[in-house]
Short mmCIF file of C-alpha atoms and ligand atoms in Angstrom, two decimals:
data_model
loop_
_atom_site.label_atom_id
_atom_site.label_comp_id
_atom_site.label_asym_id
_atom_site.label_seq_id
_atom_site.Cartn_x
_atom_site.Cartn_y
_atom_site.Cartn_z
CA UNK A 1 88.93 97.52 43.32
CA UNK A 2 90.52 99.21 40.49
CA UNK A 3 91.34 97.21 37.25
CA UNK A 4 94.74 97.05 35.32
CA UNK A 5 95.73 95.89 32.22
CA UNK A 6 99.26 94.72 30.97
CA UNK A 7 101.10 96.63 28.43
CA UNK A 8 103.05 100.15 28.37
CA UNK A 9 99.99 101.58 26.85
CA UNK A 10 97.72 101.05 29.78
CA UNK A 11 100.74 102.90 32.00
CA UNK A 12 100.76 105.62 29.88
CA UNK A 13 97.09 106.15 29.89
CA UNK A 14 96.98 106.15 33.94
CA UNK A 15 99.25 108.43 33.99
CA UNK A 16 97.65 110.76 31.27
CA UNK A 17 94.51 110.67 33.63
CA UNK A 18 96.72 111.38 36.80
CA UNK A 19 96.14 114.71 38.37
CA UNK A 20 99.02 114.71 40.51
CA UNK A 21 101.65 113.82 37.29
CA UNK A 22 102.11 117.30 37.54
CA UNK A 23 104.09 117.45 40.42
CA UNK A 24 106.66 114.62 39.10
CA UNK A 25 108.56 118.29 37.57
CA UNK A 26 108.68 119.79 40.94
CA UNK A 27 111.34 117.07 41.90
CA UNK A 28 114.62 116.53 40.77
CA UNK A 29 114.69 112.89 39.12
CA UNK A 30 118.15 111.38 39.82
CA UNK A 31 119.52 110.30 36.39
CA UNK A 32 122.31 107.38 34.90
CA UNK A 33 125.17 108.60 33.00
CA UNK A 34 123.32 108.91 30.03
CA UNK A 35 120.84 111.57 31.24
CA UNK A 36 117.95 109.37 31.52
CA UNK A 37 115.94 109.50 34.76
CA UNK A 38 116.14 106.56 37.15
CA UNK A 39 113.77 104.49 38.38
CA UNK A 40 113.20 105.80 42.25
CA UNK A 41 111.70 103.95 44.00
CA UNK A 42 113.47 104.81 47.24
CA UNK A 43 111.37 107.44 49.14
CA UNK A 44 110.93 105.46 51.98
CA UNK A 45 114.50 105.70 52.72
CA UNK A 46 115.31 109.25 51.68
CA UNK A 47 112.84 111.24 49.53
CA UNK A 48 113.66 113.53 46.44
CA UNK A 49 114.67 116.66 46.41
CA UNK A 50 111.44 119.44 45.72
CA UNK A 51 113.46 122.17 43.47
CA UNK A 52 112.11 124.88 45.53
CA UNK A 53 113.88 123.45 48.59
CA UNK A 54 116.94 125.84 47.34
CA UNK A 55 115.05 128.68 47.10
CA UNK A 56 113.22 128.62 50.91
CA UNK A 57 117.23 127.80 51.95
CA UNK A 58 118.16 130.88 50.29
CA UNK A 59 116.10 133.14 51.53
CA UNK A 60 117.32 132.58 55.02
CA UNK A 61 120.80 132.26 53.82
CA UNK A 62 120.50 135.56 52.40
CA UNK A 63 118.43 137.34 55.43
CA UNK A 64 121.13 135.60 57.64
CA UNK A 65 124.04 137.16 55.27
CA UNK A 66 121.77 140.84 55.71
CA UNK A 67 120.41 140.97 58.76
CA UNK A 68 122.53 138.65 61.06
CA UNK A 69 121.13 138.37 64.48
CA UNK A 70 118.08 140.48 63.54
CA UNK A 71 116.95 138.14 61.70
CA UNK A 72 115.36 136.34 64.95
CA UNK A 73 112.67 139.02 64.69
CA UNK A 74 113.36 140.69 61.09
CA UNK A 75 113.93 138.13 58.21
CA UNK A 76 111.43 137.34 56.47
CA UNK A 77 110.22 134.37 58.29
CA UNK A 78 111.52 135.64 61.54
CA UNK A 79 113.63 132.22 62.96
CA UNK A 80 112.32 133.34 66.39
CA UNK A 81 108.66 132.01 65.46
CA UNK A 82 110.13 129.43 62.70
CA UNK A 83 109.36 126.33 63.79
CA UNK A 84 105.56 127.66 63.83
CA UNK A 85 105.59 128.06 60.53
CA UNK A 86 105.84 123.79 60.33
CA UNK A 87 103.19 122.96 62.85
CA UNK A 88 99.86 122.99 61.11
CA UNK A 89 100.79 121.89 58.49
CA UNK A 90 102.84 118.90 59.33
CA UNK A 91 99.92 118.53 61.82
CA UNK A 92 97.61 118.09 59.26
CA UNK A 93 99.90 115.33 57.51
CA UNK A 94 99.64 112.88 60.58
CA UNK A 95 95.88 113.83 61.74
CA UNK A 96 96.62 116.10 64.64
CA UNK A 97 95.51 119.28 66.26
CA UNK A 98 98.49 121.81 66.35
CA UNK A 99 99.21 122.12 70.03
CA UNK A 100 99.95 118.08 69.57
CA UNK A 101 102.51 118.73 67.45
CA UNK A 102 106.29 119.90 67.00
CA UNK A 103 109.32 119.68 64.31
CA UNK A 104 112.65 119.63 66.09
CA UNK A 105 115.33 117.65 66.72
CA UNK A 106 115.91 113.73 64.94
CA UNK A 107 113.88 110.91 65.31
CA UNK A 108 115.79 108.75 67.60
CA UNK A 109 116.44 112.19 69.88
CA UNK A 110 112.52 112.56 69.79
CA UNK A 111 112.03 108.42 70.79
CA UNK A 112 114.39 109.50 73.58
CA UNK A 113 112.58 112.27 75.01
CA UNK A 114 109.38 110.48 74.84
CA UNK A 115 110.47 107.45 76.92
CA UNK A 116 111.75 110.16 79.18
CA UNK A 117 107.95 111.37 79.63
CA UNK A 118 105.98 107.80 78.94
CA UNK A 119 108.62 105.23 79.94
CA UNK A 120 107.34 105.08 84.04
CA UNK A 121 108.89 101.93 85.12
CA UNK A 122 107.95 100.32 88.31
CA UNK A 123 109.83 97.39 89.90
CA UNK A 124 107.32 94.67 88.27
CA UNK A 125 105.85 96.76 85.48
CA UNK A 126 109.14 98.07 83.66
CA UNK A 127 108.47 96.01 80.17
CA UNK A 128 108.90 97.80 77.08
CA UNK A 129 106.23 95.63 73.87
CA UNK A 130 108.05 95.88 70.58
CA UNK A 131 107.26 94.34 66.90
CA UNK A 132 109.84 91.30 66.16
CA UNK A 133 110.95 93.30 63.33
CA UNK A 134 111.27 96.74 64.67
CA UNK A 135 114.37 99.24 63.04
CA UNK A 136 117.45 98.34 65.04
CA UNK A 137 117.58 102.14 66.46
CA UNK A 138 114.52 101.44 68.06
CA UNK A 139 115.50 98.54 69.49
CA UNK A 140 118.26 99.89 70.71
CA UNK A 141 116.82 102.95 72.28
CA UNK A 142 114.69 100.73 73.79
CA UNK A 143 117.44 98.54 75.12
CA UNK A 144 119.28 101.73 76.08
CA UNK A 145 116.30 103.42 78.37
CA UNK A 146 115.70 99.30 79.93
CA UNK A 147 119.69 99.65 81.04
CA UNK A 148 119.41 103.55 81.85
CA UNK A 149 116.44 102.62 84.74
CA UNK A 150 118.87 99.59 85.88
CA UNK A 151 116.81 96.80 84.01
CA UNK A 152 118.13 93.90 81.63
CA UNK A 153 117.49 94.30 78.07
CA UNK A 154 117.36 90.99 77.51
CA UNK A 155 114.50 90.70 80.32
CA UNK A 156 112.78 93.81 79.56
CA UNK A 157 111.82 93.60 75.62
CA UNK A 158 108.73 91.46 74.70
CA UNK A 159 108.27 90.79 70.79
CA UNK A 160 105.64 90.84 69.28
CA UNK A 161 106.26 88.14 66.47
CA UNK A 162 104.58 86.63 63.49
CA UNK A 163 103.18 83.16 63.81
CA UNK A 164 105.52 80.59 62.71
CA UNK A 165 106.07 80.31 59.40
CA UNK A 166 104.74 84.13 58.52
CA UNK A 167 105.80 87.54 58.12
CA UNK A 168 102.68 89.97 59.00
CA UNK A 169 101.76 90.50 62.59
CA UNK A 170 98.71 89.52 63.90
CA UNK A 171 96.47 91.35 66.33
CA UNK A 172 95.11 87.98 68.48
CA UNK A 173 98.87 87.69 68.92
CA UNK A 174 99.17 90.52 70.69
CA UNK A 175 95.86 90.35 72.51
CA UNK A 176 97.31 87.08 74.20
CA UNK A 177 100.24 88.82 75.11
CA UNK A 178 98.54 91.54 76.79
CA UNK A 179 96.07 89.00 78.17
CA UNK A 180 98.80 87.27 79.77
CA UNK A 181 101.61 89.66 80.30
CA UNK A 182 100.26 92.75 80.66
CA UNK A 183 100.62 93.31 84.54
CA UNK A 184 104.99 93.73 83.31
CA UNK A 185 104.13 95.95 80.36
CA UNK A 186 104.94 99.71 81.18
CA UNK A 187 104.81 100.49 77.08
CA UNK A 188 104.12 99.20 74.07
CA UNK A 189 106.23 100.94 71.42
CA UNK A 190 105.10 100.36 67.46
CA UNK A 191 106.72 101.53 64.17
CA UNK A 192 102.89 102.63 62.87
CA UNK A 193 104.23 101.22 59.01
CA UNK A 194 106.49 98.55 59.94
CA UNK A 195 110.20 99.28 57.76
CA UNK A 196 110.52 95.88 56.78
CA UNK A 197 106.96 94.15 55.90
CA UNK A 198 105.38 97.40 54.74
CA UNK A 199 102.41 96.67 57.35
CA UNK A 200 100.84 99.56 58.06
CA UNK A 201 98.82 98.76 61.90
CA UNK A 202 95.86 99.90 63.11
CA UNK A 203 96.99 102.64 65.55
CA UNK A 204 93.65 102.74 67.44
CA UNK A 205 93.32 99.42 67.83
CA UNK A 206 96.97 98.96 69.09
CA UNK A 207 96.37 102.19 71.37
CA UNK A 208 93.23 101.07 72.89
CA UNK A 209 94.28 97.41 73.07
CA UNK A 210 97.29 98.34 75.21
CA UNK A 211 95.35 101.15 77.69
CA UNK A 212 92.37 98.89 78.18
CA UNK A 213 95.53 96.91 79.75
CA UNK A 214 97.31 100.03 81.68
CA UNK A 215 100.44 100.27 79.39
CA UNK A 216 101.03 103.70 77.26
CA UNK A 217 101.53 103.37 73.87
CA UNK A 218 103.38 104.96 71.34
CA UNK A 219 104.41 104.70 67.84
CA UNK A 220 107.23 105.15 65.69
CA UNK A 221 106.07 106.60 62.46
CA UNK A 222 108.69 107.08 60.16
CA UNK A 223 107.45 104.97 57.80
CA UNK A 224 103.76 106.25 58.32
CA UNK A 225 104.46 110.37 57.69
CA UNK A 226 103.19 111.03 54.28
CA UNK A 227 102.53 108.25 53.06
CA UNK A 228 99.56 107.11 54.87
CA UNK A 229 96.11 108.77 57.15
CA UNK A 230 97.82 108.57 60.23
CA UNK A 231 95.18 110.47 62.39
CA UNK A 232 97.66 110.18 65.27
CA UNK A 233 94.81 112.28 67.05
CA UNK A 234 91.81 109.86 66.80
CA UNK A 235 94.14 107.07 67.25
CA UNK A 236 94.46 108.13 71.15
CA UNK A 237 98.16 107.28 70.71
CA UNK A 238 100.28 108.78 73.69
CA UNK A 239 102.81 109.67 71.29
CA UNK A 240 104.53 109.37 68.36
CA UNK A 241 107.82 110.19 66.29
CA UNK A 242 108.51 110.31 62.57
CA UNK A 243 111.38 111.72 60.43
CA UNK A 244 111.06 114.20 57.71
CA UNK A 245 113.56 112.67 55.06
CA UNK A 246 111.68 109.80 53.95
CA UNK A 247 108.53 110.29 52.66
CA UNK A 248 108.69 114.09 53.54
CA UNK A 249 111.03 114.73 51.26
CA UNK A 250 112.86 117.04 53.35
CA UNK A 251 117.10 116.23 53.04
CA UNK A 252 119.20 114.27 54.67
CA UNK A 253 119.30 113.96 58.59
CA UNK A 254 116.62 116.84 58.11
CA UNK A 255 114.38 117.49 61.54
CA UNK A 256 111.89 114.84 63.02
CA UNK A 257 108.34 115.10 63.59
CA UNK A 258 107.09 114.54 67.62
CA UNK A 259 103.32 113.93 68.62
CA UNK A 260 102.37 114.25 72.28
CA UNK A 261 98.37 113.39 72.69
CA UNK A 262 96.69 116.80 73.68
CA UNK A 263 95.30 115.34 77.21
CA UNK A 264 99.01 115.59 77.92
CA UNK A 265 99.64 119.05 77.11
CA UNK A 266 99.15 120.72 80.02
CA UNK A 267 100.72 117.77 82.22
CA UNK A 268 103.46 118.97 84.96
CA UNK A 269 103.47 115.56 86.60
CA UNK A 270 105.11 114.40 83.44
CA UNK A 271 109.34 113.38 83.82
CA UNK A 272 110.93 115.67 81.45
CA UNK A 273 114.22 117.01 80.00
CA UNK A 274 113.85 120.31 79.50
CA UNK A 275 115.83 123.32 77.96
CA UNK A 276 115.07 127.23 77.08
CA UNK A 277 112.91 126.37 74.36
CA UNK A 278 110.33 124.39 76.57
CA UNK A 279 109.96 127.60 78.48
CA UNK A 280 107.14 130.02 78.28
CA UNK A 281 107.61 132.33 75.06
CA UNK A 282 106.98 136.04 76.59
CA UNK A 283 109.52 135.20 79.13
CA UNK A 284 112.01 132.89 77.81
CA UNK A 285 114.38 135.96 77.15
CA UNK A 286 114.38 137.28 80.57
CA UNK A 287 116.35 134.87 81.49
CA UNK A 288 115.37 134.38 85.02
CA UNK A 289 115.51 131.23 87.21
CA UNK A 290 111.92 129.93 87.33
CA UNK A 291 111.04 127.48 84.41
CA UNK A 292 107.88 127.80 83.30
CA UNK A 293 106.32 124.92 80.64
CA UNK A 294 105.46 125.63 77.67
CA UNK A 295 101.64 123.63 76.92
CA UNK A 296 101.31 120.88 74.41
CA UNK A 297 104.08 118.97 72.05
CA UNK A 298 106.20 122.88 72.45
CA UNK A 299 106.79 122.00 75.56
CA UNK A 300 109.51 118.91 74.78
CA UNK A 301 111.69 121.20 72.58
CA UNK A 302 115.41 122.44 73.94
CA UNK A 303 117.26 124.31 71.55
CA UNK A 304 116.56 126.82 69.44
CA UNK A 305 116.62 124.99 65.93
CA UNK A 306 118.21 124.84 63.01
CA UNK A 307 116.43 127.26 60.58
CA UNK A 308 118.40 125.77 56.86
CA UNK A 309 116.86 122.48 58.14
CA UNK A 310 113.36 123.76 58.68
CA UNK A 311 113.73 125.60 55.69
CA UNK A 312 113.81 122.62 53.79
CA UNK A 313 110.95 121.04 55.68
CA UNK A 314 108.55 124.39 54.72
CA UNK A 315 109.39 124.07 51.35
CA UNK A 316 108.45 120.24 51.07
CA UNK A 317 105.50 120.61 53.66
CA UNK A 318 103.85 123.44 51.15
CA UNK A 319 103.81 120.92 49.01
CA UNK A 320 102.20 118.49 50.76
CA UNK A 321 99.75 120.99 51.70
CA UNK A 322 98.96 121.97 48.58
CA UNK A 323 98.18 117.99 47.43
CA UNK A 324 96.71 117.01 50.40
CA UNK A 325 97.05 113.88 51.90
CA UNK A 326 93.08 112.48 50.57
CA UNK A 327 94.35 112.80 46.87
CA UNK A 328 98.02 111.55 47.79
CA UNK A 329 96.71 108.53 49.01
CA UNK A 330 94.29 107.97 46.53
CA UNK A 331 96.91 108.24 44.09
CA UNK A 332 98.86 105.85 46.16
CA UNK A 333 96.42 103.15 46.47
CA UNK A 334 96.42 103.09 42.63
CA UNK A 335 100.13 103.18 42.13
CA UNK A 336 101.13 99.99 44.62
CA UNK A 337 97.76 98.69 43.42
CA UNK A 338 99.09 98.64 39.92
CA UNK A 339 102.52 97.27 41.08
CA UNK A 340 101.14 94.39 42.76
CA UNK A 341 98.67 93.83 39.52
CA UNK A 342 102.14 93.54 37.93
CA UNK A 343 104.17 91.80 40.03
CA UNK A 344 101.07 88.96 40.43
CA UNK A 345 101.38 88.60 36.67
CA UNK A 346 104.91 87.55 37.17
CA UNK A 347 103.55 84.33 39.06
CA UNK A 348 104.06 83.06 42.33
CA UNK A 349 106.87 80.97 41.76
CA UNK A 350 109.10 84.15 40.19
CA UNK A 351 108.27 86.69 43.55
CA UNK A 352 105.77 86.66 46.67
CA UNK A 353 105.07 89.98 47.59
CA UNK A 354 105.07 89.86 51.83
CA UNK A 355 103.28 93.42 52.60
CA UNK A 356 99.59 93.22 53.59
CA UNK A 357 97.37 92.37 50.25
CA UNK A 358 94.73 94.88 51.56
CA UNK A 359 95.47 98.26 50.71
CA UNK A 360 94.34 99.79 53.76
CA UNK A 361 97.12 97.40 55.49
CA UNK A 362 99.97 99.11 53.98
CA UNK A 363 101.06 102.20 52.40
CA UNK A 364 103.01 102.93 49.05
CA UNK A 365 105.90 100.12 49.85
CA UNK A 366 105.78 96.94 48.92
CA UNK A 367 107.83 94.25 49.91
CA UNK A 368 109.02 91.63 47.57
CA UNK A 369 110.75 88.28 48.52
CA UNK A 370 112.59 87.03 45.21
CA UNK A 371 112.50 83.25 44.78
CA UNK A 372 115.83 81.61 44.86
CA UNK A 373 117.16 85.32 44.52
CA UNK A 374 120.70 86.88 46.08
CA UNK A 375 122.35 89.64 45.93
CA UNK A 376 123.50 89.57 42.62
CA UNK A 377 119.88 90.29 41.42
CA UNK A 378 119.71 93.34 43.75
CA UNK A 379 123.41 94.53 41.60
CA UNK A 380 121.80 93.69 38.08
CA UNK A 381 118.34 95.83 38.95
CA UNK A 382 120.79 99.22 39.75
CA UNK A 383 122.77 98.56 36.85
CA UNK A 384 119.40 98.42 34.72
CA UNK A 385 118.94 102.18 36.09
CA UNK A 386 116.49 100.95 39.60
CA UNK A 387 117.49 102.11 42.15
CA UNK A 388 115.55 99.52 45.25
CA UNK A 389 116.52 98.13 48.31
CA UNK A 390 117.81 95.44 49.21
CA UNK A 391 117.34 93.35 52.94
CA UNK A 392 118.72 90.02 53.70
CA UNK A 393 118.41 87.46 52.83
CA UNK A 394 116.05 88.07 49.84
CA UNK A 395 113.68 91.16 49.86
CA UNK A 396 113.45 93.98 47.71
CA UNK A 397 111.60 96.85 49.05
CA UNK A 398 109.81 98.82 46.36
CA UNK A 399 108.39 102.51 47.28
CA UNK A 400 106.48 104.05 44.30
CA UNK A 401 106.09 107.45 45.77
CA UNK A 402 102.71 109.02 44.61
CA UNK A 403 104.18 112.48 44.35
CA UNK A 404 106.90 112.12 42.03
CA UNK A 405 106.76 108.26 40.74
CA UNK A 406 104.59 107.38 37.44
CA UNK A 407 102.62 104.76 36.74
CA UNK A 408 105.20 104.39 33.65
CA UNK A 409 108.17 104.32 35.87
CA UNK A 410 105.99 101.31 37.69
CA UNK A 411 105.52 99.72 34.48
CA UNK A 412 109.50 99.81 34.03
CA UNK A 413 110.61 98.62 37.29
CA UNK A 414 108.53 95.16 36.43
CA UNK A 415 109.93 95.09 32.88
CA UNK A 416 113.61 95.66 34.41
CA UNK A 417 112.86 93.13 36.79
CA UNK A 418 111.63 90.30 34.25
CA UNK A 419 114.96 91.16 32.23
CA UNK A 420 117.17 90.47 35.25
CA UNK A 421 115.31 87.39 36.78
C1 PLP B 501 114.38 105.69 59.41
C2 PLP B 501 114.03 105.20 60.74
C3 PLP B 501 114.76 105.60 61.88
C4 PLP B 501 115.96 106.51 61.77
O1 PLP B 501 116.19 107.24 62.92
P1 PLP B 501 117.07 108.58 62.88
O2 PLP B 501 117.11 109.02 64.27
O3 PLP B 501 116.37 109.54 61.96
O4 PLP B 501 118.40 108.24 62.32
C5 PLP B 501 114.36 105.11 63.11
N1 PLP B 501 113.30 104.27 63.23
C6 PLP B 501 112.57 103.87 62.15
C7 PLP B 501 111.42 102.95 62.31
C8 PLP B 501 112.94 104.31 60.88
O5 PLP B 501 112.25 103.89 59.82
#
């Protein structure tokens, strides 16, 4: 349990003893119209720019400009092998072994293609689990694949909800639904760190919960993906999906991350949509009739991808690499840790902060319902130079990223907020 004090001072000093305040100058810091950097604390909704995201775009900009379709096999990172150049390390963000993993298309594509493969509807088991508060897409996708094998939505979605009068899920909840429900459950389908709440679930738990009852389990993790130890491997987890522009930091609408558990690499039983890029390497350019599978999570790709896009995802991966995900969260636990030691300071009756209390139950987000608060208060806090987020009808969601947010700019956000309230 780490101890805070009050004060500016006591920021200033955490961040003098901070090893990874460093890599705050690596980012670009949006700034107000005088010049003065904001307060971000937004990366769980799109992540700052690393300034040597230009450069890694450049370089293919220029070997495209040079070398045109020779750069397949001749730029520098020859785009033929590119998305190679992503796998271990992104792998090593979410705790998996390579062949688990892949970078290509977006996340709601990815969801898609692995309801294609883990989605097995029968006549009485066709059920799809879901969180109460899952992201809209999500539920949508969901909906979408219910309606696509001739099921109602309505029928085919159970929630997973919060006891009355709560926010965070609880796992005897879900026990007694699989105790009771389980024979119509084909999948249970969990965003890993919930959007809204900031819970962060026990994957392994979750995963073994819902095979001990014959469903497959997956998990949406684009909340989860830097920002917490996902070890999607050890979990068990069937699969998984996660975006790179959140806590990746790796630009807009950039590529999505896609787990597929290594006892389903080599899988041909598996439904499927397939393309040229799921097809053997040493003969995909033959271009002969026969498909043959690519093993492991290189096996659900189609197209050949974009290469800007992955460029920006190598530049913010090195980072990541280079940090490690130990000392990020570390960092982490002490940033929200601090936040909350602030926030409690403000008293009960002023905010309630609805993410998990424990810090292994969430990650860097927390959560904060407002008492008696509207929108207005949201308005104020950007015009004092915050930039949060806002949720109806009265949360703020608060994301001090460890790589680029300071203690200080902690420190401010609560100030900012006490002038406002
Ligand atoms: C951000 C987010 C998405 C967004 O999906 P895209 O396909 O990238 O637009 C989906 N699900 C969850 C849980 C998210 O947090």
């Amino acid at each position: 349990m780490d101890t805070y004090k009050l004060g500016l001072d006591f920021a200033l000093e955490l961040d003098k003893k901070d090893d990874l305040a460093k890599y705050r100058q690596q980012f670009y810091i949006p700034k107000d119209t005088n010049g003065n950097d904001l307060i971000y604390m937004t990366g769980n909704s799109l992540g700052l720019q690393p300034k040597s995201t230009k450069k890694h775009i450049d370089q293919e900009l220029e070997d495209w400009a040079n070398l045109g379709v020779e750069g397949h096999f001749k730029a520098k990172n020859p785009w033929l092998h590119y998305h190679e150049f992503l796998t271990k390390q992104m792998a090593d963000i979410v705790g998996a072994k390579p062949i688990e993993v892949i970078v290509m298309n977006t996340l709601t594509v990815n969801l898609h293609l692995m309801m294609v493969s883990f989605y097995k509807p029968s006549k009485t088991r066709y059920k799809i689990l879901i969180e109460s508060d899952a992201f809209p897409s999500d539920r949508f996708a969901v909906e979408s694949q219910l309606q696509h094998h001739g099921f109602s939505p309505k029928e085919g979605i159970i929630l997973w909800k919060p006891k009355q009068g709560e926010t965070l899920l609880a796992y005897e909840d879900l026990e007694e639904i699989l105790k009771n429900q389980s024979n119509e459950i084909a999948l249970i389908l969990i965003g890993g760190v919930n959007y809204y709440t900031g819970q962060y679930f026990d994957l392994k738990r979750i995963t073994e919960l819902g095979h001990t009852h014959g469903c497959l389990v997956g998990f949406d993790c684009a909340h989860g993906a830097g920002n917490v130890k996902l070890n999607l491997h050890n979990s068990g987890a069937d699969f998984a999906i996660w975006c790179s522009y959140k806590y990746l930091n790796s630009g807009p609408g950039s590529l999505a991350g896609c787990f597929v558990h290594e006892r389903h690499a080599n899988r041909k039983d598996l439904n499927r949509f397939t393309g040229w890029w799921s097809h053997n390497k040493t003969t995909r350019f033959n271009m002969r009739d026969e498909f043959d599978q690519l093993p492991g999570a290189e096996g659900w790709q189609l197209s050949n991808p974009p290469i800007l896009s992955m460029a920006a995802i190598k530049a913010s991966l090195d980072i990541f690499n280079e940090v490690g995900m130990d000392a990020l969260v570390e960092k982490s636990k002490k940033l929200t840790g601090y936040l909350e030691f602030l926030l409690n300071a403000l008293g009960e009756n002023v905010v309630k902060i609805i993410t998990p209390r424990n810090s292994n139950e969430r990650g860097c987000q927390l959560s904060i319902q407002v008492i008696n608060a509207d929108k207005k208060l949201h308005h104020k806090l950007t015009e004092a130079g915050v930039v949060t987020d806002w949720r109806e009808p009265d949360v703020i969601r608060c994301a001090p990223v460890p790589l680029y947010n300071s203690f200080k700019d902690v420190y401010n956000l609560v100030e900012r907020l006490k002038d406002v309230l």
